Amino acid sequence: MGSLFRSEQMCLAQLYLQSEAAFACVSKLGELGLVSFTDLNPNVNAFQRKFVNDVRRCDEMERKLRFLERELKKDQIGVYDNGDNPPAPAPREMIELEAKFEKLENDMKEINTNQEALKKNFLELTEMKQILMKAQHFFEEMDRFDTTEDEALIDPNTPQTVAAAGKLGFVAGVILRSKLPSFERVLWRACRGNVFLRHAEIEMALEDPVTGDVVNKSVFIIFFQGDQLRNRVQKICEGFMTSLYPVPEMPPEGLHNLEMNVTSKIQDLQLVLNQTEDHRHLVLTQVALNIRVWFIKVRKIKAIYHTLNLFNVNIAEKCLIAQCWCPTNDLGKIQDALRYGTEVSGSSVASILQQVTTEEQPPTYNRTNMFTESFQGIIDAFGVSTYQEVNPAPFTIITFPFLFAVMFGDFGHGLLMLVFGLVLVIREKFYLAQKSADSEIWDMIFGGRYMILFMGFFSMYTGFLYNECFSRSFNVFGSSWNVSAMNFDAVTLGNASALDLDPVTPGVYRGYPDNYINGSGYPYPYGMDPIWQSAENKITFQNSYKMKSSIVLGFAQMLFGLTLALYNHIYFKDRLSIICEWIPQMIFIWCIVGYLCVIILFKWITWKDPASAPSLLIGLINMFMFTAPSKADGTFLYTGQSTVQIFVVLMIVFCLPWMLLAKPAVIYYRRRQKANRSQRNYNLAGGEMADDVPIIEQDQLDVESNSIQQTEPDPDEKDFSEIMILQIIHTIEFSLNCISHTASYLRLWALSLAHSELSEVLWTMVMHIGLSMAPPAGPIVTYAVFWFFAVLTVGILLVMEGLSAFLHALRLHWVEFQSKFYKGQGYAFLPFSFESIIQGRVDE
């Protein structure tokens, strides 16, 4: 298992880098991703560090690249990705990149400005053309306008010759179609009906030159009389942001010639626009080929300078001093990287790596791959393991999918989940190339593809054990029950809705009573007998089986957790915790939960008569009440049961003060010894020369140089009252948890029963409708109902029930299993790595 069982051995190291070689060395270390630098300038403001100007230059280059990226998205041009991972460019190449990005940005801004001006001119000419097209029609209507019908517009005493002479003024323009109703109402109210408005829709959609949005507009002409109305109409037009155009008063032939002139200009302008668009597209296409590589280069440079800001600058020696955590096994690779950086930079002085002795707790580093990453993520979500303690992740690879499958057991549902996980695994490279960073839910599902695959596989296993496939059973090995041996007559078979099968009747149960261990006959070779699927007492039978199985599985996992705790104590050489905590804990859990599991298995294997089967729950209660088991009250299991149970209870009572008082008593005794030894040294110093007094006792030096130093405070250094309070809490917590955690594992039984019954209800209420109908309607209804059944199966049983079982399995691992040995008080090793830059997680 390597570092997956325990975190990697870490060491604190100091790096001495020459100024000219620092950039290349850090760049190579970033490619390795094996070093986590610490900040040696925590009190220095971020704006006062040595390389802050270089970071700003990188920010500016990144801003220009983001501008170009927005332009690519605006034109819907995809970024070319060939998977290249270019190295970080040398500092001297930054000038070339800055000049290139500056030129591209200026070119794009100039193209955008020219294109916007051209589009604005094109829009104005298009609107002018539409006005000229409509103006002739409007003028013809005004020529036919009967002035006697509107007394407010022209005085009735005015000679007809004046009206005919065209003394009315007009304003023509274009307005957004959505504003036209409001515009018309405001004109009518502000001018008191003394204007005449005519409008017509522009059939073609127009493009806004600023936003690029497609808008619908209408042409309007307003006729009025007098300068006062003219000013009022123009202010209203400005308020509604209309576009006004001058239209000369000329004969229809003149307007037509003017329209043809405008059309010619539009055609010329359209040609220029097309050429501009082609040039813009050509420039952006070249950008799309290189922008990903540019982003990687700039972000790598930025990350390097940001890291260099964490170093100390030794001006006298002209070198940079860095401090970092790194895996001990990879020191050779790190030194090779430093040598490579020194050679590339042309420095004459080699970079130095020196290990530093420290009492600081190292970070936790567990190496993972695509398979183990999701399982390690489950553990880290609870808490990063303390340095060098046992990591539950390798065991979770098996136990988590298995406990999930115990609650989700169905062969058909497991098969669907297995196929889904298998598709994700097979098309792994394809989905990784998609980089769907916008969908967090999909990223979580895809990240757990191997977990889904295992959960599907184990669900098929438990489904075969439960003999359930979409709530139906399959008879693979042949049922052990024989109905004909009951000798029911035809009348009984025809009238009875249910019949009882007696297993003790000869021939009803296969092999009874001569074969098998307890003389019960030959059971179904594997899993549940298919006959139970049709039995009325199916739930009663399965409840007993699954409930007891849940307790046995829970005890096995908790016992395994305590075993891992022993590995931790041995590794950290904590003999005090082994003797004063682990041994009484192991005895305590065996006497309470272990004894219950033993009598469960004993009853399963040896008991013959189901009618006289003892009650384990009543027997367990009587054990703590010191009530002797008897056949009369149904609690007798074996000879000598009373003596064994009294011994078990006495051991439970004995373990409580052992867990509570032993460790504090030993600590108190050690403190007294230490105090007496200090007093003797003090008294001895009063009568001897100071040079003869030992500074440090010899037993304090008898520590192996390679031993693991726990980073927690020594319990001897804590106040004794605090130690006692913590021990009381720990003892009460463990004692109660032995009961509560065992009961918590009953969720395996409860969710398995719920999933089975929900699956059966779905089959009976939906799929059974079509299957129970005779042809020709039966196949048609079955086909229609099948899709409804499939949607409900996926939505409810796979997604919702699967998520429920997932969360319950997560709780069993976090609380019931890991609480026995896992502290999770460490902090993760976060190496300086360029891999996150390539994947786009720059902010991390």
Short mmCIF file of C-alpha atoms in Angstrom, two decimals, residues 191-509:
data_model
loop_
_atom_site.label_atom_id
_atom_site.label_comp_id
_atom_site.label_asym_id
_atom_site.label_seq_id
_atom_site.Cartn_x
_atom_site.Cartn_y
_atom_site.Cartn_z
CA CYS A 191 -48.78 68.51 -28.14
CA ARG A 192 -52.51 68.30 -27.28
CA GLY A 193 -53.34 66.57 -30.51
CA ASN A 194 -51.77 69.25 -32.72
CA VAL A 195 -49.38 66.83 -34.45
CA PHE A 196 -49.94 64.12 -37.01
CA LEU A 197 -47.85 60.93 -36.54
CA ARG A 198 -47.37 58.30 -39.19
CA HIS A 199 -45.20 55.20 -38.65
CA ALA A 200 -44.35 51.97 -40.40
CA GLU A 201 -42.41 48.90 -39.31
CA ILE A 202 -38.98 48.10 -40.75
CA GLU A 203 -39.31 44.52 -41.96
CA MET A 204 -35.65 43.61 -41.56
CA ALA A 205 -33.98 43.24 -38.13
CA LEU A 206 -31.16 45.69 -37.43
CA GLU A 207 -27.96 45.14 -35.45
CA ASP A 208 -26.94 47.47 -32.63
CA PRO A 209 -23.32 48.49 -33.41
CA VAL A 210 -22.40 48.84 -29.71
CA THR A 211 -23.91 45.75 -28.11
CA GLY A 212 -24.27 43.58 -31.22
CA ASP A 213 -27.86 42.75 -30.29
CA VAL A 214 -30.55 42.37 -32.94
CA VAL A 215 -33.28 45.02 -32.57
CA ASN A 216 -36.58 45.77 -34.30
CA LYS A 217 -37.32 49.37 -35.23
CA SER A 218 -40.01 51.46 -36.91
CA VAL A 219 -39.90 54.54 -39.17
CA PHE A 220 -41.97 57.55 -38.13
CA ILE A 221 -42.77 61.01 -39.55
CA ILE A 222 -44.38 63.71 -37.43
CA PHE A 223 -46.21 66.61 -39.11
CA PHE A 224 -46.81 69.80 -37.17
CA GLN A 225 -47.21 73.57 -37.57
CA GLY A 226 -45.01 76.20 -35.97
CA ASP A 227 -41.60 76.43 -34.37
CA GLN A 228 -42.95 75.91 -30.85
CA LEU A 229 -44.29 72.47 -31.72
CA ARG A 230 -41.10 71.69 -33.57
CA ASN A 231 -39.00 72.30 -30.44
CA ARG A 232 -41.41 70.27 -28.31
CA VAL A 233 -41.39 67.34 -30.76
CA GLN A 234 -37.59 67.33 -30.98
CA LYS A 235 -37.23 67.24 -27.16
CA ILE A 236 -39.63 64.31 -26.96
CA CYS A 237 -37.64 62.50 -29.65
CA GLU A 238 -34.41 63.08 -27.74
CA GLY A 239 -36.04 61.75 -24.57
CA PHE A 240 -37.00 58.52 -26.32
CA MET A 241 -33.48 58.24 -27.87
CA THR A 242 -34.77 58.19 -31.42
CA SER A 243 -32.57 58.69 -34.47
CA LEU A 244 -33.66 61.74 -36.51
CA TYR A 245 -32.68 62.14 -40.17
CA PRO A 246 -33.09 65.17 -42.49
CA VAL A 247 -35.42 64.42 -45.40
CA PRO A 248 -35.45 67.07 -48.16
CA GLU A 249 -38.73 68.22 -49.67
CA MET A 250 -38.49 67.21 -53.29
CA PRO A 251 -40.58 65.49 -55.93
CA PRO A 252 -40.92 61.65 -55.80
CA GLU A 253 -38.32 61.28 -58.54
CA GLY A 254 -35.78 63.13 -56.40
CA LEU A 255 -36.51 60.96 -53.39
CA HIS A 256 -36.09 57.86 -55.52
CA ASN A 257 -32.71 59.06 -56.83
CA LEU A 258 -31.62 59.84 -53.27
CA GLU A 259 -32.68 56.35 -52.20
CA MET A 260 -30.62 54.78 -54.99
CA ASN A 261 -27.58 56.84 -53.91
CA VAL A 262 -27.97 55.65 -50.30
CA THR A 263 -28.33 52.03 -51.51
CA SER A 264 -25.08 52.32 -53.43
CA LYS A 265 -23.29 53.59 -50.34
CA ILE A 266 -24.72 50.71 -48.30
CA GLN A 267 -23.38 48.19 -50.78
CA ASP A 268 -19.91 49.75 -50.70
CA LEU A 269 -19.98 49.85 -46.91
CA GLN A 270 -21.11 46.23 -46.72
CA LEU A 271 -18.07 45.21 -48.76
CA VAL A 272 -15.77 47.06 -46.37
CA LEU A 273 -17.52 45.47 -43.38
CA ASN A 274 -17.05 42.00 -44.83
CA GLN A 275 -13.36 42.63 -45.36
CA THR A 276 -13.01 43.94 -41.80
CA GLU A 277 -14.82 40.90 -40.44
CA ASP A 278 -12.56 38.57 -42.42
CA HIS A 279 -9.47 40.32 -41.11
CA ARG A 280 -10.79 40.15 -37.54
CA HIS A 281 -11.59 36.45 -37.92
CA LEU A 282 -8.10 35.77 -39.31
CA VAL A 283 -6.43 37.52 -36.36
CA LEU A 284 -8.60 35.68 -33.81
CA THR A 285 -7.98 32.34 -35.51
CA GLN A 286 -4.25 32.82 -35.06
CA VAL A 287 -4.86 33.79 -31.43
CA ALA A 288 -7.01 30.68 -30.85
CA LEU A 289 -4.11 28.45 -31.92
CA ASN A 290 -1.75 29.83 -29.26
CA ILE A 291 -3.79 31.38 -26.45
CA ARG A 292 -3.87 28.21 -24.33
CA VAL A 293 -0.07 27.93 -24.48
CA TRP A 294 0.25 31.64 -23.70
CA PHE A 295 -2.01 31.27 -20.68
CA ILE A 296 0.08 28.38 -19.36
CA LYS A 297 3.34 30.27 -19.85
CA VAL A 298 2.09 33.45 -18.18
CA ARG A 299 0.54 31.58 -15.25
CA LYS A 300 3.69 29.57 -14.73
CA ILE A 301 5.80 32.73 -14.67
CA LYS A 302 3.35 34.33 -12.27
CA ALA A 303 3.39 31.28 -9.98
CA ILE A 304 7.19 31.26 -9.96
CA TYR A 305 7.47 34.92 -9.00
CA HIS A 306 4.75 34.49 -6.40
CA THR A 307 6.78 31.62 -4.91
CA LEU A 308 10.02 33.64 -5.03
CA ASN A 309 8.27 36.27 -2.92
CA LEU A 310 8.12 33.67 -0.12
CA PHE A 311 11.94 33.45 0.02
CA ASN A 312 14.39 35.40 2.09
CA VAL A 313 16.84 37.54 0.16
CA ASN A 314 20.45 37.45 1.32
CA ILE A 315 21.91 40.53 -0.30
CA ALA A 316 25.43 39.96 0.97
CA GLU A 317 25.67 36.44 -0.41
CA LYS A 318 23.52 37.27 -3.46
CA CYS A 319 21.32 34.27 -2.90
CA LEU A 320 17.74 33.39 -1.98
CA ILE A 321 16.91 31.24 1.03
CA ALA A 322 13.79 29.07 0.92
CA GLN A 323 12.21 26.70 3.40
CA CYS A 324 10.00 23.84 2.30
CA TRP A 325 8.41 20.52 3.23
CA CYS A 326 9.17 17.61 0.94
CA PRO A 327 8.90 13.79 0.99
CA THR A 328 12.07 12.16 2.27
CA ASN A 329 11.99 9.52 -0.46
CA ASP A 330 12.03 12.21 -3.16
CA LEU A 331 15.04 14.19 -1.96
CA GLY A 332 17.09 12.75 -4.82
CA LYS A 333 14.61 14.01 -7.43
CA ILE A 334 14.59 17.44 -5.79
CA GLN A 335 18.38 17.66 -5.82
CA ASP A 336 18.41 16.63 -9.50
CA ALA A 337 15.93 19.42 -10.23
CA LEU A 338 18.15 21.95 -8.46
CA ARG A 339 21.19 20.80 -10.44
CA TYR A 340 19.22 21.06 -13.67
CA GLY A 341 18.08 24.59 -12.84
CA THR A 342 21.62 25.63 -12.01
CA GLU A 343 22.96 24.26 -15.31
CA VAL A 344 20.21 25.85 -17.39
CA SER A 345 20.74 29.26 -15.82
CA GLY A 346 24.49 29.06 -16.32
CA SER A 347 25.25 29.74 -12.66
CA SER A 348 28.72 28.84 -11.44
CA VAL A 349 27.60 28.17 -7.86
CA ALA A 350 25.54 25.06 -7.14
CA SER A 351 22.24 25.22 -5.31
CA ILE A 352 22.23 23.67 -1.84
CA LEU A 353 19.54 21.58 -0.14
CA GLN A 354 19.93 21.08 3.61
CA GLN A 355 17.60 19.17 5.95
CA VAL A 356 16.45 21.00 9.07
CA THR A 357 15.52 19.41 12.40
CA THR A 358 12.24 20.75 13.74
CA GLU A 359 9.53 19.92 16.30
CA GLU A 360 6.83 21.29 14.03
CA GLN A 361 4.24 18.78 12.86
CA PRO A 362 4.86 17.92 9.18
CA PRO A 363 2.03 17.99 6.64
CA THR A 364 0.25 14.80 5.64
CA TYR A 365 0.96 13.54 2.13
CA ASN A 366 -0.82 10.45 0.80
CA ARG A 367 0.02 9.61 -2.79
CA THR A 368 -3.08 8.90 -4.84
CA ASN A 369 -4.00 8.06 -8.41
CA MET A 370 -7.23 8.27 -10.38
CA PHE A 371 -8.47 5.09 -8.71
CA THR A 372 -7.75 5.94 -5.06
CA GLU A 373 -8.37 9.70 -5.31
CA SER A 374 -12.13 9.55 -4.70
CA PHE A 375 -11.77 7.21 -1.69
CA GLN A 376 -9.06 9.42 -0.20
CA GLY A 377 -11.36 12.40 -0.76
CA ILE A 378 -14.00 10.78 1.47
CA ILE A 379 -11.47 10.49 4.29
CA ASP A 380 -10.07 14.00 3.85
CA ALA A 381 -13.59 15.44 3.88
CA PHE A 382 -13.87 14.23 7.48
CA GLY A 383 -10.41 15.44 8.41
CA VAL A 384 -6.87 15.12 7.10
CA SER A 385 -5.09 12.33 8.92
CA THR A 386 -2.57 13.22 11.57
CA TYR A 387 0.99 12.81 10.36
CA GLN A 388 1.94 9.12 10.07
CA GLU A 389 -1.25 7.73 11.60
CA VAL A 390 -3.09 4.88 9.86
CA ASN A 391 -4.97 6.11 6.79
CA PRO A 392 -8.44 4.50 6.43
CA ALA A 393 -8.53 5.07 2.65
CA PRO A 394 -7.17 1.67 1.48
CA PHE A 395 -9.71 -0.19 3.63
CA THR A 396 -12.50 2.17 2.55
CA ILE A 397 -11.97 1.00 -1.04
CA ILE A 398 -13.63 -2.29 -0.04
CA THR A 399 -15.70 -1.53 3.06
CA PHE A 400 -17.48 1.56 1.73
CA PRO A 401 -18.92 -0.03 -1.46
CA PHE A 402 -19.74 -3.18 0.50
CA LEU A 403 -21.74 -1.39 3.22
CA PHE A 404 -23.45 0.63 0.50
CA ALA A 405 -24.37 -2.59 -1.27
CA VAL A 406 -25.77 -4.13 1.92
CA MET A 407 -28.34 -1.31 1.96
CA PHE A 408 -28.76 -1.17 -1.82
CA GLY A 409 -28.71 -4.90 -2.59
CA ASP A 410 -30.48 -5.62 -5.87
CA PHE A 411 -28.88 -7.43 -8.78
CA GLY A 412 -30.69 -5.39 -11.45
CA HIS A 413 -30.08 -2.00 -9.85
CA GLY A 414 -26.45 -2.92 -9.20
CA LEU A 415 -26.05 -3.95 -12.84
CA LEU A 416 -27.32 -0.55 -14.03
CA MET A 417 -24.93 1.23 -11.68
CA LEU A 418 -22.06 -1.02 -12.77
CA VAL A 419 -22.73 -0.27 -16.45
CA PHE A 420 -22.85 3.48 -15.75
CA GLY A 421 -19.56 3.37 -13.84
CA LEU A 422 -17.99 1.17 -16.51
CA VAL A 423 -18.93 3.68 -19.24
CA LEU A 424 -17.30 6.50 -17.25
CA VAL A 425 -14.13 4.44 -16.74
CA ILE A 426 -13.86 3.27 -20.35
CA ARG A 427 -14.45 6.79 -21.75
CA GLU A 428 -12.24 8.31 -19.08
CA LYS A 429 -9.85 10.07 -21.45
CA PHE A 430 -12.69 11.47 -23.52
CA TYR A 431 -14.44 13.04 -20.52
CA LEU A 432 -11.16 14.32 -19.11
CA ALA A 433 -10.53 16.11 -22.41
CA GLN A 434 -13.95 17.81 -22.23
CA LYS A 435 -12.99 19.72 -19.07
CA SER A 436 -16.58 20.43 -18.02
CA ALA A 437 -15.59 22.91 -15.33
CA ASP A 438 -18.99 24.61 -15.44
CA SER A 439 -20.80 21.59 -13.98
CA GLU A 440 -19.75 20.84 -10.41
CA ILE A 441 -22.27 18.00 -10.07
CA TRP A 442 -20.90 16.25 -13.16
CA ASP A 443 -17.34 16.74 -11.90
CA MET A 444 -18.25 15.04 -8.61
CA ILE A 445 -19.96 12.13 -10.37
CA PHE A 446 -17.09 11.66 -12.81
CA GLY A 447 -14.52 11.99 -10.03
CA GLY A 448 -16.19 9.09 -8.20
CA ARG A 449 -16.45 6.84 -11.27
CA TYR A 450 -14.39 4.03 -9.73
CA MET A 451 -16.43 4.24 -6.56
CA ILE A 452 -19.65 3.96 -8.60
CA LEU A 453 -18.16 0.98 -10.41
CA PHE A 454 -17.37 -0.79 -7.13
CA MET A 455 -20.74 0.11 -5.60
CA GLY A 456 -22.47 -1.42 -8.62
CA PHE A 457 -20.36 -4.58 -8.43
CA PHE A 458 -20.97 -5.12 -4.71
CA SER A 459 -24.68 -4.33 -5.16
CA MET A 460 -24.86 -7.14 -7.70
CA TYR A 461 -23.14 -9.42 -5.18
CA THR A 462 -25.53 -8.60 -2.33
CA GLY A 463 -28.49 -8.62 -4.72
CA PHE A 464 -27.54 -12.18 -5.70
CA LEU A 465 -27.24 -12.95 -1.98
CA TYR A 466 -30.70 -11.50 -1.28
CA ASN A 467 -31.95 -13.18 -4.49
CA GLU A 468 -33.49 -9.95 -5.77
CA CYS A 469 -33.43 -8.49 -9.27
CA PHE A 470 -35.87 -5.57 -9.65
CA SER A 471 -37.69 -7.18 -6.66
CA ARG A 472 -37.99 -10.52 -8.53
CA SER A 473 -36.07 -13.65 -7.56
CA PHE A 474 -34.40 -16.21 -9.82
CA ASN A 475 -34.24 -19.94 -9.13
CA VAL A 476 -30.69 -20.88 -10.08
CA PHE A 477 -30.03 -23.91 -7.90
CA GLY A 478 -33.58 -25.14 -7.33
CA SER A 479 -35.67 -24.40 -4.24
CA SER A 480 -35.15 -26.53 -1.13
CA TRP A 481 -38.92 -26.56 -0.52
CA ASN A 482 -41.28 -29.17 -2.01
CA VAL A 483 -44.96 -28.21 -1.97
CA SER A 484 -46.21 -31.58 -3.23
CA ALA A 485 -44.88 -33.31 -0.11
CA MET A 486 -47.63 -31.62 1.93
CA ASN A 487 -50.20 -33.76 0.01
CA PHE A 488 -52.74 -30.96 -0.44
CA ASP A 489 -55.91 -32.12 -2.23
CA ALA A 490 -57.37 -30.34 -5.25
CA VAL A 491 -60.10 -28.63 -3.23
CA THR A 492 -57.60 -27.16 -0.79
CA LEU A 493 -55.33 -25.96 -3.57
CA GLY A 494 -58.26 -24.40 -5.43
CA ASN A 495 -59.88 -22.57 -2.53
CA ALA A 496 -56.99 -21.53 -0.28
CA SER A 497 -55.40 -18.14 -0.83
CA ALA A 498 -52.32 -19.17 1.19
CA LEU A 499 -50.89 -22.48 2.36
CA ASP A 500 -48.49 -23.31 5.18
CA LEU A 501 -45.38 -25.39 4.51
CA ASP A 502 -44.11 -27.29 7.55
CA PRO A 503 -40.33 -27.89 7.26
CA VAL A 504 -40.43 -30.76 9.75
CA THR A 505 -42.84 -32.75 7.54
CA PRO A 506 -40.81 -35.41 5.71
CA GLY A 507 -40.09 -34.44 2.13
CA VAL A 508 -41.12 -30.78 2.45
CA TYR A 509 -37.61 -29.47 3.14
#
